[in-house]
PDB file of C-alpha atoms in Angstrom:
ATOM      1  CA  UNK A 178       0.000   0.000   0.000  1.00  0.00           C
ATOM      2  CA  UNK A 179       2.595   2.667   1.104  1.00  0.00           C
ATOM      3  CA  UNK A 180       4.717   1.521  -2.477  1.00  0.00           C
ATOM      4  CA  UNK A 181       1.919   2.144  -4.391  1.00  0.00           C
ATOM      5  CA  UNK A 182       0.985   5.617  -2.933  1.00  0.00           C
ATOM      6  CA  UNK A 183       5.067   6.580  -2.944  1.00  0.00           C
ATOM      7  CA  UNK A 184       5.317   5.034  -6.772  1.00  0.00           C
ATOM      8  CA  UNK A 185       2.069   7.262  -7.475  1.00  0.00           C
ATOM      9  CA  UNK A 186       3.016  10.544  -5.990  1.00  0.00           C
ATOM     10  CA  UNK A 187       7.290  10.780  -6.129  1.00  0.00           C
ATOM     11  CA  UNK A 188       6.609  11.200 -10.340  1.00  0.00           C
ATOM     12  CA  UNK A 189       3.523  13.486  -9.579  1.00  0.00           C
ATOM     13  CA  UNK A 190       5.291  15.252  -7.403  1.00  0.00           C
ATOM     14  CA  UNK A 191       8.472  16.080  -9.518  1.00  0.00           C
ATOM     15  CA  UNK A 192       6.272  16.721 -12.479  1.00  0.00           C
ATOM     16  CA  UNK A 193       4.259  19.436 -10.509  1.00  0.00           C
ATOM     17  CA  UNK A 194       7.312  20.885  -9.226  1.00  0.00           C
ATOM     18  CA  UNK A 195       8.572  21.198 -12.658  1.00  0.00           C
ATOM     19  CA  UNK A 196       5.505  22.744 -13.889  1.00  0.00           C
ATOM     20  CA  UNK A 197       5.193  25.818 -10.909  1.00  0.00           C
ATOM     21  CA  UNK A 198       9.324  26.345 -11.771  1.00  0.00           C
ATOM     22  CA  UNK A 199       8.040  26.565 -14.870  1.00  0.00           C
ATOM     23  CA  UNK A 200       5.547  29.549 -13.040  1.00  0.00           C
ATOM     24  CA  UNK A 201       7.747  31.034 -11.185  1.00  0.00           C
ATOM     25  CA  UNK A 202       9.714  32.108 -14.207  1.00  0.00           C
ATOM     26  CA  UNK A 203      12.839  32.140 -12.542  1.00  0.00           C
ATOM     27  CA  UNK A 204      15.713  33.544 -15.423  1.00  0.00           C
ATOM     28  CA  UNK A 205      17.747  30.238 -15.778  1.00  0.00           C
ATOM     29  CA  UNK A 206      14.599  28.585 -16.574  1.00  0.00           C
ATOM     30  CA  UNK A 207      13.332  31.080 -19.005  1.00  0.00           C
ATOM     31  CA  UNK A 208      16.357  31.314 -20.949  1.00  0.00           C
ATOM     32  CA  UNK A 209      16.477  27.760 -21.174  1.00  0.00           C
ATOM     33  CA  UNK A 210      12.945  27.579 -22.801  1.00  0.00           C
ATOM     34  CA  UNK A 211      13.278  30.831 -24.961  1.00  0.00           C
ATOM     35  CA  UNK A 212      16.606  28.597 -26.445  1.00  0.00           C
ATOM     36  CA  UNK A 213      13.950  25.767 -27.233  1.00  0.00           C
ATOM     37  CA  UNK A 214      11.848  27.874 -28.756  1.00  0.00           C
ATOM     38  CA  UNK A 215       9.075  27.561 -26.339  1.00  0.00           C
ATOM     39  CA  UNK A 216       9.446  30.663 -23.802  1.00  0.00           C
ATOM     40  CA  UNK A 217       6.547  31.617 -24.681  1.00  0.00           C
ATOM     41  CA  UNK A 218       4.670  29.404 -23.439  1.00  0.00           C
ATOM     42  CA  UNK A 219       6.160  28.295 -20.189  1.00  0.00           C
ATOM     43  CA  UNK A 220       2.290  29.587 -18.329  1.00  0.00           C
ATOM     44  CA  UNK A 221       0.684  27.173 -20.420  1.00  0.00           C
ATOM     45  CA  UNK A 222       3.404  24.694 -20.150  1.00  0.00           C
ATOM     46  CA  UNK A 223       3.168  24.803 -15.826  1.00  0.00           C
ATOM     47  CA  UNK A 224      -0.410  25.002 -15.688  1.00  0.00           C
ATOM     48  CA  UNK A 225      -0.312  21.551 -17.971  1.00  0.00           C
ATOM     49  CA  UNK A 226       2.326  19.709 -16.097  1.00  0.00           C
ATOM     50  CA  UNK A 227       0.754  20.516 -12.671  1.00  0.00           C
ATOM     51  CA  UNK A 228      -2.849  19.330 -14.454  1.00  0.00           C
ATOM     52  CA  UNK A 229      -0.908  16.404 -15.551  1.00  0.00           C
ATOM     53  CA  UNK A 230       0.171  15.664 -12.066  1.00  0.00           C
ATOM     54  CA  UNK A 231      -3.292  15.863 -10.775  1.00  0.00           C
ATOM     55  CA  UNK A 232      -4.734  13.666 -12.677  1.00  0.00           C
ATOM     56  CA  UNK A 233      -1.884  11.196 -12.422  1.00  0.00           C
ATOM     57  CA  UNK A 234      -2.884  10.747  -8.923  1.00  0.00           C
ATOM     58  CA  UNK A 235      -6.198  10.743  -9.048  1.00  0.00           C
ATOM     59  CA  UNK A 236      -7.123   7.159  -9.597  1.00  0.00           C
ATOM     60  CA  UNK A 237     -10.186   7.583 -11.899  1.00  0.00           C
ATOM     61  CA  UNK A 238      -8.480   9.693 -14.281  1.00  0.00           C
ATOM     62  CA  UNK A 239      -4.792   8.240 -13.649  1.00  0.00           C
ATOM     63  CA  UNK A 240      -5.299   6.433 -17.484  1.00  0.00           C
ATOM     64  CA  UNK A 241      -5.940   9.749 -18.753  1.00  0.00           C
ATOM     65  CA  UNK A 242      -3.188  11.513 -16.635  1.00  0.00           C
ATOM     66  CA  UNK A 243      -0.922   8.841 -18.164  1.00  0.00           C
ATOM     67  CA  UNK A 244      -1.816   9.342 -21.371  1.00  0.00           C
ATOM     68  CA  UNK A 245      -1.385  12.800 -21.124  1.00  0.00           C
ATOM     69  CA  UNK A 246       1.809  13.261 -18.876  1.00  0.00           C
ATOM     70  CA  UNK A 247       3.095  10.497 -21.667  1.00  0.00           C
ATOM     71  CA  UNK A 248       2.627  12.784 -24.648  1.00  0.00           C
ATOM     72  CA  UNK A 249       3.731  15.741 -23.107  1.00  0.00           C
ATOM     73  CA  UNK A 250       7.395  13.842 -22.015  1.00  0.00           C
ATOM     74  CA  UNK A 251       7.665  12.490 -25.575  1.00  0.00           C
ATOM     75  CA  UNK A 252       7.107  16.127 -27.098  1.00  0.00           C
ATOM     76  CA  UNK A 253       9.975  17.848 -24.713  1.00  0.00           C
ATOM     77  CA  UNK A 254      12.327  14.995 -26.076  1.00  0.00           C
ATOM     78  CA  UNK A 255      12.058  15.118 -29.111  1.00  0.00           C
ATOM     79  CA  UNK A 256      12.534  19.301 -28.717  1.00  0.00           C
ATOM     80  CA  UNK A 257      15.167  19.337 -26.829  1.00  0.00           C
ATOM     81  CA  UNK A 258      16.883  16.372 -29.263  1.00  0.00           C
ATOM     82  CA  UNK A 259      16.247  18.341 -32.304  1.00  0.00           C
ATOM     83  CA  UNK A 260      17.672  21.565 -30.618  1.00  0.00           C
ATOM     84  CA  UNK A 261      20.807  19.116 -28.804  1.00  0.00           C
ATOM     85  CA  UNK A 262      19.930  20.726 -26.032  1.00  0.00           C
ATOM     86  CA  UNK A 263      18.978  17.336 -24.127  1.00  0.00           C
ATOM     87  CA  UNK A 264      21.580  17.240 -20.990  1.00  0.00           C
ATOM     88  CA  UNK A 265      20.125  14.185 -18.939  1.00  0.00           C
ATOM     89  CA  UNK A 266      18.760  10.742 -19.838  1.00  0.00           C
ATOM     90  CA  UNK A 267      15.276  11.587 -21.328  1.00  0.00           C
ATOM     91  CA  UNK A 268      14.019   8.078 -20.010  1.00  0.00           C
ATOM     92  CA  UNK A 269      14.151   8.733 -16.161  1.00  0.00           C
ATOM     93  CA  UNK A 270      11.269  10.361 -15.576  1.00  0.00           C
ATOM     94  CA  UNK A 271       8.764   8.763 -18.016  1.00  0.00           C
ATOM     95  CA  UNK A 272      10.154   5.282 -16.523  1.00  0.00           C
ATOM     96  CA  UNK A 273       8.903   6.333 -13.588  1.00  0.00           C
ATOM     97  CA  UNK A 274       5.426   7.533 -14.888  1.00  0.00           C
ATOM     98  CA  UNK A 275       5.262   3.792 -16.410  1.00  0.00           C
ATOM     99  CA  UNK A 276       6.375   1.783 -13.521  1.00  0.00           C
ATOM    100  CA  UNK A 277       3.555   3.666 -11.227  1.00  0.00           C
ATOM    101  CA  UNK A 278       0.874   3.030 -14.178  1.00  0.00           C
ATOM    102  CA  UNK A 279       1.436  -0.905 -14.734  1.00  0.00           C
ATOM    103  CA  UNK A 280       1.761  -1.560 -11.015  1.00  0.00           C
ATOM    104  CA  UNK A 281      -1.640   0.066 -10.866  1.00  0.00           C
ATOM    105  CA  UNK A 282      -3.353  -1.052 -13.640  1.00  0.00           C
ATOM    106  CA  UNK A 283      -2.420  -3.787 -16.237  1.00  0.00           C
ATOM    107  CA  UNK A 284      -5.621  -4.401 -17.900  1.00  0.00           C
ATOM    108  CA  UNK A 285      -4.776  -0.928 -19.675  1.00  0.00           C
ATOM    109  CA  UNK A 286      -5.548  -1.952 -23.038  1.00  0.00           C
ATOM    110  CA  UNK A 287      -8.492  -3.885 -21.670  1.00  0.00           C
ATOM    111  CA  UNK A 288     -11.998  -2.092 -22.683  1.00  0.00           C
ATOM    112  CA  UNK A 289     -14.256  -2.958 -19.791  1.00  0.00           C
ATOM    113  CA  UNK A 290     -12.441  -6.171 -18.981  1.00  0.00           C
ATOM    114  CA  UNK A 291     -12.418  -7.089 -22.549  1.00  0.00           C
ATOM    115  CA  UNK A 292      -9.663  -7.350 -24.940  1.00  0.00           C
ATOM    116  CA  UNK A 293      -9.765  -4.750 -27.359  1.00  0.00           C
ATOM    117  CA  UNK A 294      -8.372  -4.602 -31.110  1.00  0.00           C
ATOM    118  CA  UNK A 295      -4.663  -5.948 -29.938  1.00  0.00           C
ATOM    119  CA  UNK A 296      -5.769  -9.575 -28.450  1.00  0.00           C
TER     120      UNK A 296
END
């Protein structure tokens, strides 16, 4: 029980706290995302991460949180590859993300208890 709530909120936590940096619009972060390309829209890109988190944790929307929080991660890869701006291994935090989701629920691709289109 404790595992399962740490493995739920450590990544939610550490994606929420990247999103209000992200707010807080401290310089070193803010130069870092106007390099990217996407100073801009480092608001937008807190409030997500944060709503992200949220629903991460929240176990009736944790598949869409997933989903979500998945999508996002893949999208700052590939920007920061295609800019060679990437500085850390990419994987770390999205491994986490997917260890908390199949420890919680394996019948993912399961439509209600039935196999869907991949069985």
């Amino acid at each position: 029980m404790i595992i399962n709530l740490l493995a739920a909120w450590i990544p939610a936590l550490l994606i929420a706290l990247s999103g209000v940096m992200k707010l807080s619009r401290q310089p070193r972060i803010v130069d870092g995302m106007s390099k990217l390309g996407v100073g801009r829209y480092l608001v937008l890109l807190g409030v997500m991460e944060i709503a992200f988190a949220a629903l991460f944790v929240v176990p009736a929307t944790m598949k869409l949180g997933f989903i979500l929080a998945s999508c996002y991660f893949a999208g700052a890869i590939a920007t920061e590859l295609s800019h060679d701006a990437l500085k850390v291994n990419p994987s770390s935090d999205r491994a986490a993300l997917d260890w908390r989701f199949h420890s919680r629920s394996l019948d993912f691709f399961l439509m209600g208890g039935h196999p869907g289109f991949c069985s």
